[in-house]
Coordinates of C-alpha atoms in Angstrom, one line a residue:
X1 CA -27.6 32.7 -86.8
X2 CA -26.9 35.6 -89.2
X3 CA -24.9 35.1 -92.4
X4 CA -21.9 36.9 -90.9
X5 CA -22.2 34.7 -87.7
X6 CA -22.4 31.6 -89.9
X7 CA -19.2 32.4 -91.8
X8 CA -17.4 33.2 -88.5
X9 CA -18.6 29.9 -87.1
X10 CA -17.4 28.0 -90.2
X11 CA -14.0 29.8 -90.2
X12 CA -13.3 29.5 -86.5
X13 CA -15.2 27.3 -84.0
X14 CA -16.3 24.6 -86.4
X15 CA -12.9 24.1 -88.0
X16 CA -11.1 24.1 -84.6
X17 CA -13.5 21.6 -83.0
X18 CA -13.4 19.4 -86.1
X19 CA -9.6 19.4 -85.9
X20 CA -9.9 18.1 -82.3
X21 CA -12.3 15.4 -83.4
X22 CA -10.0 14.2 -86.1
X23 CA -7.1 14.2 -83.6
X24 CA -9.1 12.0 -81.2
X25 CA -10.2 9.8 -84.1
X26 CA -6.6 9.3 -85.2
X27 CA -5.4 8.5 -81.7
X28 CA -8.3 6.0 -81.3
X29 CA -7.4 4.3 -84.6
X30 CA -3.7 4.0 -83.4
X31 CA -4.9 2.4 -80.1
X32 CA -3.9 5.3 -77.9
X33 CA -7.4 6.0 -76.8
X34 CA -9.3 2.8 -76.1
X35 CA -11.0 3.4 -72.7
X36 CA -14.8 4.1 -72.6
X37 CA -14.0 7.5 -71.2
X38 CA -11.9 8.3 -74.3
X39 CA -14.7 7.2 -76.6
X40 CA -17.2 9.4 -74.7
X41 CA -14.8 12.3 -75.0
X42 CA -14.7 11.7 -78.7
X43 CA -18.5 11.8 -78.9
X44 CA -18.6 15.0 -76.9
X45 CA -16.0 16.7 -79.1
X46 CA -18.0 15.6 -82.2
X47 CA -21.2 17.0 -80.6
X48 CA -19.5 20.3 -79.8
X49 CA -18.1 20.4 -83.4
X50 CA -21.6 20.5 -84.8
X51 CA -23.0 22.8 -82.1
X52 CA -26.1 24.6 -83.4
X53 CA -25.9 22.5 -86.6
X54 CA -26.7 19.3 -84.8
X55 CA -29.4 18.5 -87.3
X56 CA -26.7 17.7 -89.8
X57 CA -25.6 14.7 -87.6
X58 CA -28.4 12.3 -88.8
X59 CA -27.7 13.3 -92.5
X60 CA -24.0 12.7 -92.0
X61 CA -24.6 9.3 -90.3
X62 CA -27.0 8.1 -93.0
X63 CA -24.8 9.3 -95.9
X64 CA -21.6 8.0 -94.3
X65 CA -22.8 4.4 -93.5
X66 CA -24.6 3.8 -96.8
X67 CA -21.9 5.4 -99.0
X68 CA -19.1 3.4 -97.6
X69 CA -21.1 0.2 -97.9
X70 CA -21.5 0.8 -101.6
X71 CA -17.8 1.9 -101.9
X72 CA -16.5 -1.3 -100.4
X73 CA -18.9 -3.3 -102.5
X74 CA -17.6 -1.5 -105.7
X75 CA -14.0 -2.1 -104.7
X76 CA -14.6 -5.8 -104.0
X77 CA -16.4 -6.3 -107.3
X78 CA -13.8 -4.5 -109.2
X79 CA -11.1 -6.7 -107.7
X80 CA -13.1 -9.9 -108.2
X81 CA -13.2 -10.5 -104.5
X82 CA -17.0 -11.0 -104.5
X83 CA -19.8 -11.5 -107.0
X84 CA -21.8 -8.5 -108.2
X85 CA -25.3 -10.0 -107.7
X86 CA -26.3 -9.0 -104.2
X87 CA -23.7 -10.4 -101.8
X88 CA -24.1 -10.0 -98.0
X89 CA -22.8 -6.6 -96.9
X90 CA -20.1 -8.3 -94.8
X91 CA -18.8 -10.3 -97.8
X92 CA -17.9 -7.1 -99.6
X93 CA -15.1 -6.6 -97.0
X94 CA -13.4 -10.0 -96.8
X95 CA -10.2 -9.2 -98.7
X96 CA -7.8 -6.2 -98.5
X97 CA -8.0 -3.3 -99.4
X98 CA -11.8 -3.2 -98.9
X99 CA -11.5 -5.0 -95.6
X100 CA -9.5 -2.2 -93.9
X101 CA -11.7 0.5 -95.5
X102 CA -14.9 -1.2 -94.3
X103 CA -13.5 -1.7 -90.7
X104 CA -12.5 1.9 -90.1
X105 CA -15.4 3.6 -91.9
X106 CA -18.1 1.4 -90.3
X107 CA -16.4 1.8 -86.9
X108 CA -16.7 5.6 -87.4
X109 CA -20.3 5.0 -88.4
X110 CA -20.9 3.2 -85.2
X111 CA -19.6 6.3 -83.3
X112 CA -22.0 8.5 -85.3
X113 CA -24.9 6.1 -84.5
X114 CA -24.2 6.3 -80.8
X115 CA -23.9 10.1 -81.0
X116 CA -27.4 10.2 -82.6
X117 CA -28.8 8.1 -79.8
X118 CA -27.1 10.4 -77.2
X119 CA -28.4 13.6 -78.8
X120 CA -31.9 12.2 -79.1
X121 CA -31.8 11.2 -75.5
X122 CA -30.8 14.7 -74.4
X123 CA -33.4 16.3 -76.6
X124 CA -36.2 14.2 -75.1
X125 CA -34.8 14.6 -71.6
X126 CA -34.9 18.4 -72.0
X127 CA -38.5 18.3 -73.2
X128 CA -39.6 16.0 -70.4
X129 CA -38.0 18.1 -67.6
X130 CA -38.9 21.6 -68.8
X131 CA -41.9 21.3 -71.1
X132 CA -44.1 18.3 -70.0
X133 CA -47.7 18.9 -69.2
X134 CA -48.4 19.7 -65.6
X135 CA -51.4 17.5 -65.2
X136 CA -51.9 13.8 -65.9
X137 CA -48.3 13.1 -67.0
X138 CA -46.1 10.3 -65.6
X139 CA -42.7 12.0 -65.8
X140 CA -40.9 9.1 -64.1
X141 CA -42.3 6.5 -66.5
X142 CA -41.3 8.5 -69.6
X143 CA -37.9 9.3 -68.2
X144 CA -37.3 5.5 -67.8
X145 CA -38.5 4.9 -71.3
X146 CA -36.1 7.6 -72.6
X147 CA -33.2 5.9 -70.8
X148 CA -34.2 2.5 -72.2
X149 CA -34.1 4.1 -75.6
X150 CA -30.6 5.4 -75.0
X151 CA -29.5 2.0 -74.0
X152 CA -30.9 0.4 -77.1
X153 CA -29.3 3.0 -79.3
X154 CA -25.9 2.5 -77.7
X155 CA -26.2 -1.3 -78.0
X156 CA -27.1 -0.9 -81.7
X157 CA -24.0 1.2 -82.2
X158 CA -21.9 -1.4 -80.3
X159 CA -23.3 -4.1 -82.5
X160 CA -22.3 -2.2 -85.6
X161 CA -18.8 -1.8 -84.1
X162 CA -18.7 -5.6 -83.7
X163 CA -19.7 -6.1 -87.3
X164 CA -16.9 -3.8 -88.4
X165 CA -14.1 -5.2 -86.3
X166 CA -14.9 -8.9 -86.4
X167 CA -14.8 -10.2 -89.9
X168 CA -17.4 -12.7 -91.0
X169 CA -15.0 -15.2 -92.6
X170 CA -12.7 -15.5 -89.6
X171 CA -14.7 -14.6 -86.5
X172 CA -18.3 -15.6 -87.2
X173 CA -19.8 -15.7 -83.6
X174 CA -18.9 -12.1 -82.6
X175 CA -19.8 -10.9 -86.1
X176 CA -23.3 -12.5 -86.0
X177 CA -23.8 -11.3 -82.4
X178 CA -23.0 -7.8 -83.5
X179 CA -25.4 -8.0 -86.5
X180 CA -28.2 -9.2 -84.2
X181 CA -27.4 -6.4 -81.7
X182 CA -27.3 -3.8 -84.4
X183 CA -30.5 -4.7 -86.3
X184 CA -32.5 -6.1 -83.3
X185 CA -31.8 -3.2 -81.0
X186 CA -32.4 -0.7 -83.8
X187 CA -35.8 -2.3 -84.5
X188 CA -36.9 -1.9 -80.8
X189 CA -35.3 1.5 -80.7
X190 CA -37.3 2.7 -83.6
X191 CA -40.6 1.6 -82.0
X192 CA -39.7 3.2 -78.7
X193 CA -38.8 6.5 -80.4
X194 CA -42.1 6.4 -82.3
X195 CA -44.0 6.0 -79.1
X196 CA -42.0 8.9 -77.6
X197 CA -42.8 11.1 -80.6
X198 CA -46.5 10.4 -80.2
X199 CA -46.3 11.6 -76.6
X200 CA -44.2 14.7 -77.0
X201 CA -46.3 15.9 -79.9
X202 CA -48.9 16.8 -77.2
X203 CA -46.4 19.2 -75.5
X204 CA -47.2 22.9 -75.9
X205 CA -43.7 23.8 -77.1
X206 CA -44.1 21.3 -80.0
X207 CA -47.6 22.4 -80.8
X208 CA -46.7 26.0 -81.0
X209 CA -43.4 25.8 -83.0
X210 CA -43.1 22.4 -84.6
X211 CA -46.5 20.9 -84.9
X212 CA -46.5 20.2 -88.7
X213 CA -42.9 18.9 -88.6
X214 CA -43.6 16.4 -85.8
X215 CA -46.8 15.2 -87.5
X216 CA -44.7 14.3 -90.5
X217 CA -42.1 12.8 -88.2
X218 CA -44.7 10.6 -86.5
X219 CA -45.9 9.2 -89.8
X220 CA -42.4 8.6 -91.1
X221 CA -41.3 6.9 -87.9
X222 CA -44.3 4.6 -87.9
X223 CA -43.8 3.6 -91.5
X224 CA -40.0 3.1 -91.0
X225 CA -40.6 1.0 -87.8
X226 CA -43.1 -1.3 -89.6
X227 CA -40.7 -1.7 -92.6
X228 CA -37.7 -2.4 -90.3
X229 CA -39.6 -5.0 -88.4
X230 CA -40.8 -6.8 -91.5
X231 CA -37.3 -6.7 -93.1
X232 CA -35.7 -7.9 -89.8
X233 CA -38.0 -10.9 -89.7
X234 CA -37.5 -11.6 -93.4
X235 CA -33.8 -11.4 -93.1
X236 CA -33.6 -13.6 -90.0
X237 CA -35.8 -16.3 -91.4
X238 CA -34.3 -16.4 -94.9
X239 CA -30.8 -16.4 -93.5
X240 CA -31.6 -19.3 -91.2
X241 CA -33.2 -21.3 -94.0
X242 CA -30.3 -20.6 -96.4
X243 CA -27.6 -21.6 -93.8
X244 CA -29.5 -24.7 -92.7
X245 CA -30.2 -25.8 -96.3
X246 CA -26.6 -25.3 -97.3
X247 CA -25.3 -27.2 -94.3
X248 CA -27.7 -30.0 -95.0
X249 CA -26.4 -30.3 -98.6
X250 CA -29.7 -29.2 -100.2
X251 CA -28.0 -26.9 -102.6
X252 CA -25.9 -23.7 -102.9
X253 CA -26.6 -20.1 -103.6
X254 CA -26.1 -20.8 -107.3
X255 CA -28.8 -23.4 -107.8
X256 CA -31.7 -24.7 -105.6
X257 CA -31.1 -22.2 -102.7
X258 CA -30.7 -19.2 -105.1
X259 CA -34.1 -17.7 -104.3
X260 CA -33.7 -18.0 -100.5
X261 CA -30.2 -16.5 -100.7
X262 CA -31.3 -13.5 -102.7
X263 CA -34.2 -12.8 -100.3
X264 CA -31.7 -12.9 -97.5
X265 CA -29.1 -10.6 -99.0
X266 CA -31.6 -8.1 -100.5
X267 CA -33.5 -7.9 -97.2
X268 CA -30.2 -7.2 -95.4
X269 CA -29.3 -4.3 -97.7
X270 CA -32.9 -2.9 -97.4
X271 CA -32.8 -3.3 -93.6
X272 CA -29.5 -1.4 -93.3
X273 CA -31.0 1.3 -95.5
X274 CA -34.2 1.4 -93.4
X275 CA -32.4 1.5 -90.0
X276 CA -30.1 4.4 -91.1
X277 CA -32.9 6.2 -92.8
X278 CA -34.8 6.3 -89.5
X279 CA -32.2 8.7 -88.2
X280 CA -33.4 11.4 -90.5
X281 CA -36.6 11.6 -88.5
X282 CA -34.5 13.2 -85.7
X283 CA -33.8 16.3 -87.9
X284 CA -36.9 18.3 -86.7
X285 CA -36.0 17.9 -83.1
X286 CA -32.3 18.6 -83.6
X287 CA -33.2 21.8 -85.5
X288 CA -34.5 23.1 -82.2
X289 CA -31.0 23.0 -80.7
X290 CA -29.3 26.4 -80.4
X291 CA -26.0 25.1 -79.1
X292 CA -24.6 22.3 -77.0
X293 CA -22.7 22.3 -73.7
X294 CA -20.3 20.0 -72.0
X295 CA -21.0 20.1 -68.3
X296 CA -18.5 18.9 -65.6
X297 CA -18.7 18.3 -61.8
X298 CA -15.9 18.6 -59.3
X299 CA -14.5 15.7 -57.3
X300 CA -14.7 15.5 -53.5
X301 CA -11.3 17.1 -53.1
X302 CA -13.1 20.5 -53.6
X303 CA -15.1 20.1 -50.4
X304 CA -14.0 22.5 -47.7
X305 CA -15.2 22.3 -44.1
X306 CA -18.2 20.3 -45.2
X307 CA -19.2 23.0 -47.7
X308 CA -19.3 22.3 -51.5
X309 CA -17.2 25.1 -53.0
X310 CA -17.5 25.7 -56.7
X311 CA -14.9 28.0 -58.3
X312 CA -15.7 31.3 -59.9
X313 CA -17.9 31.3 -63.0
X314 CA -17.8 33.9 -65.8
X315 CA -19.9 36.3 -63.7
X316 CA -17.6 36.4 -60.7
X317 CA -19.8 34.2 -58.5
X318 CA -18.9 31.3 -56.3
X319 CA -21.4 28.7 -55.2
X320 CA -21.3 27.5 -51.6
X321 CA -23.8 24.8 -50.7
X322 CA -25.9 25.8 -53.6
X323 CA -26.0 29.5 -52.7
X324 CA -24.4 32.1 -55.0
X325 CA -21.8 34.4 -53.4
X326 CA -20.7 37.5 -55.2
X327 CA -16.9 37.8 -55.1
X328 CA -15.1 41.2 -55.2
X329 CA -11.4 41.5 -55.9
X330 CA -9.2 41.7 -52.9
X331 CA -7.5 45.1 -52.5
X332 CA -5.2 46.1 -49.7
X333 CA -5.1 49.7 -50.6
X334 CA -8.3 51.5 -49.4
X335 CA -7.5 54.6 -51.5
X336 CA -7.9 52.7 -54.8

């Protein structure tokens, strides 16, 4: 994209599409758009908003989630709503105003997380269909693996949405379920994406254009997956030990259980950082995007006499049963 084209994109398309995204987001917040189809539309509008700059999405997601976690922590400490020495992330959003800020910002972060999973799925799907090696490659198996990865990414985003919407002090079961979904699915998602990166690195299109970038991506994803797994186990075990010890009357977070409590809270913060940091490894792949499209299909009402009729495209063609038909304008006057 040239410099002039970049400025035109910023002044026109990007601002227009971002306006539509904010409109959808406002209507979703007011409860006017709550159906899954509405959420999907919001994701598509967000994707179109970034267009050829899709590589900014992982950066935006990482920065957004981590920044607002620290903002709500700072507000809670300033208002004496929590203690400054490493509280659980959820306990930085128990009282207003940080409660409302945490809910809306982390809910938006969940949408961003799901959008990253969707874009990564489409990127891998494109590579598998059009650029996979002809020989000795099981396309069906890796297509299924890619779909499993998408499911894990979406479940992780849904879990984060649960964490944001169900407060830990009033609705513990759905909150803890959301935390397990978010962190657990994210851990398996990271390993799955690492395996996919090892595979697609062998594709010719990657070797020719992005070989060095994907070698670095492979190393970073492996390290991040190992760290996330260790932190997830550490957090789960220490959280269980602290809760069971507290319920058994063995102490509190201020005395005998202080060490276990700090291990639990610090590992939660580091796990959140590690999970969101993993998204930055998508940047080399997303930089290969030139633009994004929103494709649609027509319902059965457009079937005529057993033929599938698709209306005119931009080049004046109609598709009937998969065959292109050139259309010429009707003209009753043979002299014109």
